[in-house]
XYZ file of C-alpha atoms in Angstrom:
422
model
C 168.925 82.987 144.420
C 166.336 80.740 146.150
C 164.407 78.305 143.535
C 160.907 78.984 142.644
C 159.346 76.802 144.836
C 161.485 77.755 148.013
C 160.109 80.000 149.765
C 162.163 81.986 151.928
C 161.693 83.626 155.316
C 161.186 87.429 156.660
C 165.022 86.775 158.042
C 165.890 85.922 154.306
C 163.639 88.763 153.074
C 166.553 91.711 153.514
C 167.023 94.448 151.083
C 168.929 92.694 148.214
C 169.741 96.621 145.889
C 171.585 99.468 147.257
C 173.838 102.178 146.044
C 177.085 101.672 148.682
C 178.820 98.796 146.968
C 180.336 97.283 150.789
C 176.625 97.389 152.118
C 175.333 95.533 149.250
C 177.983 92.649 149.631
C 177.172 92.512 153.416
C 173.509 92.270 152.694
C 173.866 89.318 150.631
C 176.163 87.695 152.961
C 173.019 88.061 155.728
C 170.881 87.055 153.012
C 172.869 83.658 152.256
C 173.460 83.030 155.688
C 169.031 83.318 156.423
C 168.579 81.237 153.323
C 170.857 78.584 154.282
C 169.175 78.059 158.227
C 166.180 78.391 156.437
C 166.734 75.446 154.428
C 168.513 73.472 156.943
C 165.624 73.897 159.703
C 163.473 72.404 156.504
C 165.350 69.589 156.055
C 165.777 68.514 159.597
C 161.642 68.903 160.015
C 161.419 66.900 157.237
C 164.031 63.925 158.602
C 161.756 64.011 161.866
C 158.459 63.373 159.964
C 159.990 60.994 157.321
C 161.472 59.068 160.605
C 157.807 58.851 162.269
C 156.443 57.818 159.071
C 158.976 56.036 156.411
C 156.275 56.005 153.473
C 157.098 59.938 152.903
C 160.469 59.497 152.544
C 159.706 56.704 149.913
C 157.039 59.189 148.215
C 159.719 61.513 148.283
C 162.659 59.638 146.629
C 160.079 58.269 143.915
C 159.592 61.393 142.756
C 162.640 63.199 143.200
C 164.074 61.585 140.266
C 165.890 64.648 137.622
C 163.955 65.017 134.220
C 166.928 64.607 132.283
C 167.369 64.631 128.157
C 166.693 61.004 128.098
C 164.136 60.735 130.069
C 162.677 63.787 127.337
C 163.198 61.950 124.773
C 160.737 62.295 121.865
C 159.929 59.962 119.049
C 158.814 60.781 115.605
C 155.233 59.881 114.828
C 154.919 57.423 112.106
C 152.468 54.972 110.953
C 153.516 50.846 111.069
C 154.811 50.951 106.811
C 157.270 53.885 107.588
C 158.299 53.245 111.557
C 161.291 50.583 109.287
C 163.162 53.669 108.059
C 166.939 53.816 109.440
C 166.195 57.845 109.194
C 162.942 57.207 111.747
C 163.785 57.826 115.379
C 160.836 55.638 116.267
C 160.998 53.151 119.302
C 160.517 49.385 117.736
C 159.647 47.848 121.153
C 156.659 50.565 121.170
C 155.877 49.785 117.306
C 155.449 46.776 117.808
C 153.285 46.735 120.270
C 151.220 49.395 118.407
C 150.893 46.655 115.571
C 150.030 43.980 118.143
C 146.898 45.854 119.333
C 145.870 46.722 116.181
C 145.892 42.759 115.162
C 143.911 42.056 118.628
C 141.842 44.810 117.686
C 140.929 43.421 114.114
C 140.526 39.461 115.726
C 138.217 41.054 118.399
C 136.221 42.836 115.601
C 135.654 40.168 113.480
C 134.779 37.966 116.686
C 132.026 40.403 117.367
C 130.360 40.628 113.631
C 130.500 36.603 113.740
C 128.487 36.633 116.967
C 126.059 39.170 115.471
C 125.675 37.094 112.326
C 124.753 34.179 114.817
C 122.429 36.167 117.166
C 120.568 37.159 113.582
C 119.800 33.924 112.559
C 119.326 32.533 115.852
C 116.227 31.848 116.529
C 114.038 34.276 119.459
C 112.951 33.026 122.130
C 109.109 33.162 123.498
C 109.127 33.526 127.332
C 109.060 37.527 127.420
C 109.255 37.315 131.323
C 112.267 35.570 131.241
C 114.530 37.839 129.348
C 112.888 40.819 131.306
C 113.783 39.256 135.002
C 117.314 38.137 133.126
C 117.596 42.258 131.362
C 116.512 43.475 135.078
C 119.438 41.305 137.105
C 121.597 42.529 134.155
C 121.278 45.943 135.373
C 120.982 45.404 139.033
C 124.290 43.960 139.057
C 125.700 46.448 136.707
C 124.799 48.925 138.937
C 126.215 47.473 141.761
C 129.812 46.964 140.517
C 132.001 49.824 141.650
C 132.705 52.747 138.923
C 136.355 52.736 137.292
C 137.865 56.275 138.260
C 138.649 58.384 135.390
C 141.636 57.822 133.805
C 144.575 60.878 134.041
C 147.371 61.685 132.283
C 150.555 60.690 133.849
C 152.894 63.803 134.171
C 156.244 64.149 133.185
C 158.073 62.572 136.237
C 155.774 59.859 136.681
C 156.500 58.685 133.295
C 160.287 59.006 133.552
C 160.166 57.167 136.869
C 158.007 53.951 135.772
C 160.032 50.976 135.459
C 159.792 50.577 131.554
C 161.887 53.675 131.365
C 164.792 51.721 133.737
C 165.256 48.844 131.533
C 168.421 49.635 129.412
C 168.790 46.213 127.273
C 168.689 45.841 124.048
C 165.979 43.400 122.422
C 167.407 41.727 119.206
C 164.531 39.770 118.913
C 162.537 42.910 117.873
C 164.172 43.686 114.381
C 161.473 44.515 112.248
C 161.114 42.848 108.779
C 162.100 45.142 106.479
C 165.378 46.147 107.768
C 166.067 42.246 108.032
C 165.388 41.994 104.315
C 167.202 44.946 103.770
C 169.811 43.618 105.213
C 170.188 39.893 105.113
C 173.513 39.039 105.785
C 173.980 41.127 109.595
C 169.754 39.649 110.056
C 171.107 36.028 108.825
C 168.509 33.312 110.267
C 171.018 30.952 110.090
C 173.493 30.309 112.508
C 176.335 33.175 112.630
C 179.605 31.978 111.939
C 183.018 32.064 113.927
C 183.696 35.763 113.956
C 187.143 36.344 112.134
C 188.527 40.244 112.348
C 191.461 41.311 109.994
C 192.683 45.056 111.812
C 194.649 47.134 109.740
C 195.329 50.799 109.452
C 195.191 53.976 107.226
C 198.153 54.782 105.217
C 201.328 56.397 107.083
C 199.752 55.879 110.558
C 201.451 55.322 113.201
C 198.863 53.340 115.643
C 200.723 50.253 115.480
C 200.501 49.623 119.794
C 196.226 50.769 119.430
C 195.690 48.135 116.603
C 197.512 45.541 118.549
C 195.658 46.636 121.231
C 192.329 46.003 119.567
C 193.216 42.679 118.695
C 192.936 41.826 122.338
C 189.674 43.256 122.238
C 188.219 41.808 119.329
C 188.317 37.709 119.677
C 189.793 35.841 116.639
C 191.127 38.736 115.394
C 194.706 39.493 113.811
C 196.260 42.842 112.925
C 198.333 43.556 109.327
C 200.263 46.584 109.208
C 198.805 48.581 106.313
C 202.792 49.434 104.711
C 203.392 52.951 102.737
C 206.226 52.470 101.046
C 207.005 54.768 98.048
C 208.162 51.220 96.797
C 204.859 49.052 97.738
C 201.598 48.791 96.450
C 199.035 51.001 98.334
C 196.344 48.811 98.878
C 192.747 50.065 98.902
C 190.182 48.806 101.232
C 188.117 47.122 98.734
C 191.202 45.032 98.070
C 191.912 44.664 101.528
C 187.890 43.662 101.664
C 188.727 41.256 98.804
C 192.092 39.861 100.033
C 189.938 38.995 103.880
C 186.950 37.728 102.157
C 189.109 35.027 100.074
C 190.958 33.559 103.671
C 187.641 33.207 104.973
C 187.863 36.248 107.812
C 184.261 38.035 108.287
C 184.831 41.450 108.933
C 187.441 44.015 108.556
C 188.329 46.723 110.997
C 190.532 49.817 109.939
C 191.951 52.273 112.645
C 191.912 55.698 111.668
C 194.462 58.567 113.182
C 194.869 62.237 113.394
C 197.378 63.489 114.977
C 198.885 60.324 116.144
C 195.759 59.651 117.894
C 192.721 57.321 117.037
C 190.117 59.592 115.696
C 187.810 56.360 113.603
C 187.164 53.094 113.456
C 185.675 51.676 110.364
C 183.669 48.232 110.019
C 183.630 46.473 106.665
C 181.010 43.650 107.101
C 182.418 40.806 105.169
C 182.200 40.105 101.922
C 180.030 42.947 100.333
C 179.007 45.045 102.978
C 177.371 47.067 104.788
C 180.413 49.694 105.608
C 179.848 51.464 109.136
C 181.939 54.244 109.959
C 182.361 55.305 113.729
C 184.225 58.650 114.949
C 185.997 58.245 118.063
C 186.962 60.402 121.030
C 188.169 59.771 124.602
C 190.719 57.151 124.037
C 192.581 55.447 127.014
C 194.597 52.395 127.218
C 194.649 50.047 129.759
C 197.896 50.560 131.314
C 196.344 54.454 132.063
C 193.395 53.321 134.122
C 193.690 53.483 137.877
C 193.566 49.888 139.428
C 193.395 48.004 136.115
C 193.477 44.400 134.715
C 195.258 42.482 132.445
C 192.702 41.086 129.720
C 193.276 37.209 128.886
C 192.627 35.072 126.029
C 188.706 33.867 127.010
C 186.005 35.018 124.867
C 184.235 37.896 126.552
C 180.237 38.267 127.456
C 178.705 41.214 125.484
C 175.964 43.314 126.642
C 174.193 45.932 124.495
C 172.315 48.652 126.027
C 169.896 51.222 125.379
C 169.717 50.410 121.199
C 166.103 51.110 120.575
C 165.603 52.338 117.223
C 165.318 50.626 113.851
C 169.267 52.514 113.035
C 170.399 51.496 116.425
C 169.154 47.764 116.056
C 171.376 47.449 112.832
C 174.459 49.227 114.872
C 173.299 46.344 117.643
C 173.753 43.540 115.279
C 176.795 44.761 113.638
C 178.705 44.546 117.107
C 177.131 41.151 117.740
C 178.727 39.760 114.615
C 182.074 40.774 115.686
C 182.212 38.857 118.990
C 181.978 35.299 119.559
C 178.036 33.963 120.491
C 179.474 31.718 122.858
C 181.512 33.620 125.897
C 183.665 31.579 127.733
C 182.255 32.126 131.854
C 185.069 31.383 133.124
C 187.298 34.405 132.164
C 184.779 36.589 133.842
C 185.592 39.020 131.269
C 182.582 41.221 129.766
C 182.646 44.040 127.225
C 179.946 46.742 127.180
C 178.530 48.707 124.669
C 176.122 51.627 125.951
C 174.120 53.863 124.185
C 173.319 57.190 125.607
C 172.556 60.638 123.311
C 174.219 58.688 120.106
C 177.291 58.570 121.756
C 178.324 54.522 121.989
C 180.424 53.917 125.706
C 182.712 51.057 125.213
C 183.930 49.388 128.334
C 185.851 45.906 129.237
C 185.169 45.100 132.602
C 186.797 41.450 134.907
C 183.930 40.887 137.248
C 183.979 38.509 140.643
C 181.336 37.808 142.850
C 181.621 38.091 147.041
C 180.336 38.455 149.726
C 178.360 41.634 150.977
C 180.669 43.754 153.540
C 178.342 45.582 156.801
C 178.765 48.921 154.937
C 177.502 48.048 151.559
C 173.740 48.448 151.007
C 171.849 45.246 148.674
C 171.355 45.187 145.438
C 168.798 47.406 144.056
C 166.233 46.384 141.344
C 164.965 48.917 138.358
C 162.073 49.528 141.426
C 163.560 50.841 143.540
C 163.852 47.745 145.768
C 166.203 45.213 147.248
C 166.123 42.412 144.814
C 165.201 39.039 147.085
C 167.683 35.609 146.828
C 170.869 37.768 146.406
C 171.253 39.852 149.617
C 174.078 39.087 150.549
C 175.990 39.174 147.316
C 178.026 42.017 145.499
C 179.840 42.194 142.173
C 183.465 43.633 142.417
C 184.730 45.208 138.618
C 187.970 45.977 137.562
C 188.377 47.576 134.716
C 190.709 46.072 131.612
C 191.029 48.811 129.182
C 191.064 50.211 126.743
C 187.937 52.216 126.637
C 186.717 55.218 124.122
C 183.631 56.569 122.883
C 182.243 56.120 119.907
C 179.589 58.014 117.125
C 177.714 56.676 114.036
C 178.768 58.733 110.922
C 177.739 56.951 108.178
C 176.651 53.936 106.591
C 177.470 52.806 103.223
C 175.682 50.113 101.226
C 178.711 47.935 100.245
C 182.502 48.898 100.675
C 183.852 52.439 100.290
C 181.223 55.985 99.862
C 181.283 55.126 95.908
C 178.417 52.289 96.487
C 175.798 55.006 97.844
C 175.207 55.439 101.796
C 171.840 53.976 103.371
C 172.559 56.692 106.532
C 174.609 59.823 107.058
C 174.965 62.230 110.061
C 174.445 65.455 109.529
C 174.630 68.561 111.719
C 171.009 69.486 111.745
C 170.235 66.007 113.449
C 171.114 67.622 116.787
C 169.075 70.556 116.916
C 166.434 69.400 118.767
C 167.976 68.123 122.034
C 165.425 65.959 122.778
C 165.707 63.285 119.580
C 168.460 60.785 119.147
C 168.650 58.320 116.225
C 169.924 55.215 118.185
């Protein structure tokens, strides 16, 4: 069926309902062909008009952007005091701009008050004629000044296609002070130590190959199997964390399984927490990816995308603590953690810069225009693996559930499709 905005031609407005089934099928085919011919004529007509005036094509492409759930995202309406909570969906960057605006308004009010006090204390002028002339000239200048156009509310399409919506990089320097005070070990102002990670599995696990694969993903990590023999001691996560703290480890990763597949990943930030619990889905090893490469021992670069709320910034800082702050650029490896609808997609690639081929397009910026200076350069990517998807489920205050929860996912959080937590 045609859309509501589409007006079919006279040929396509054929009777659609009839009692005869065969005739109804024939009428449907005829009507569909008429609609296709009408759309084809409109498409060719629009192409001819855009060839004459390229600005029409630019305007059409600027407005022809679908409104996805990410672009319809809504935020909680909170004040500056309650905007630092983990359970609040608020844009940290927007909250900081609001605070800066309030501080600027307070500063302007103080200056205006000081100016008024000085004006009342200053002696009045005796020459009234000069003051009348000055006021008349001011009125003339004000009348000659061009009037500002009335402010118009932007539509949803204009808000979605603005350049600020296209930038997805996480700004880690916008961390609220209350959140940094709440988690001082993660938001430390001191230079971060070199990460050293201990990787293990749950009891009775068979994911030894997957755990060894994680040692290639996280630098300076080692895998220690967690024995479940009947004569051996079954160490708890708290005991493993104490063991790792005494040996200068900075984090413990516990890989969980169900039906011999990875289903969860637990990050324990040493020495005393907090503990982050993630669920894992869509696990794919690197050797099963088409055209995959082999990873090297170089420290990768880290890209964190679209972590915008206080809970998102806390999660981004956690991932930053398990990767070295100084990557090895000669290895040309990059690990990307992209947050989209509260699902964190992890990918690892190797990149290379090469000359642009004749059939390829130039690099396009967030504004939809070509980036100047790199017209003849293209970047090639080769995925190394593994790839998987994570979802944050719970944050414990210290180690294990008995220490209490800072935040926990609940089923009702996804009732509103346009509201996200990260």
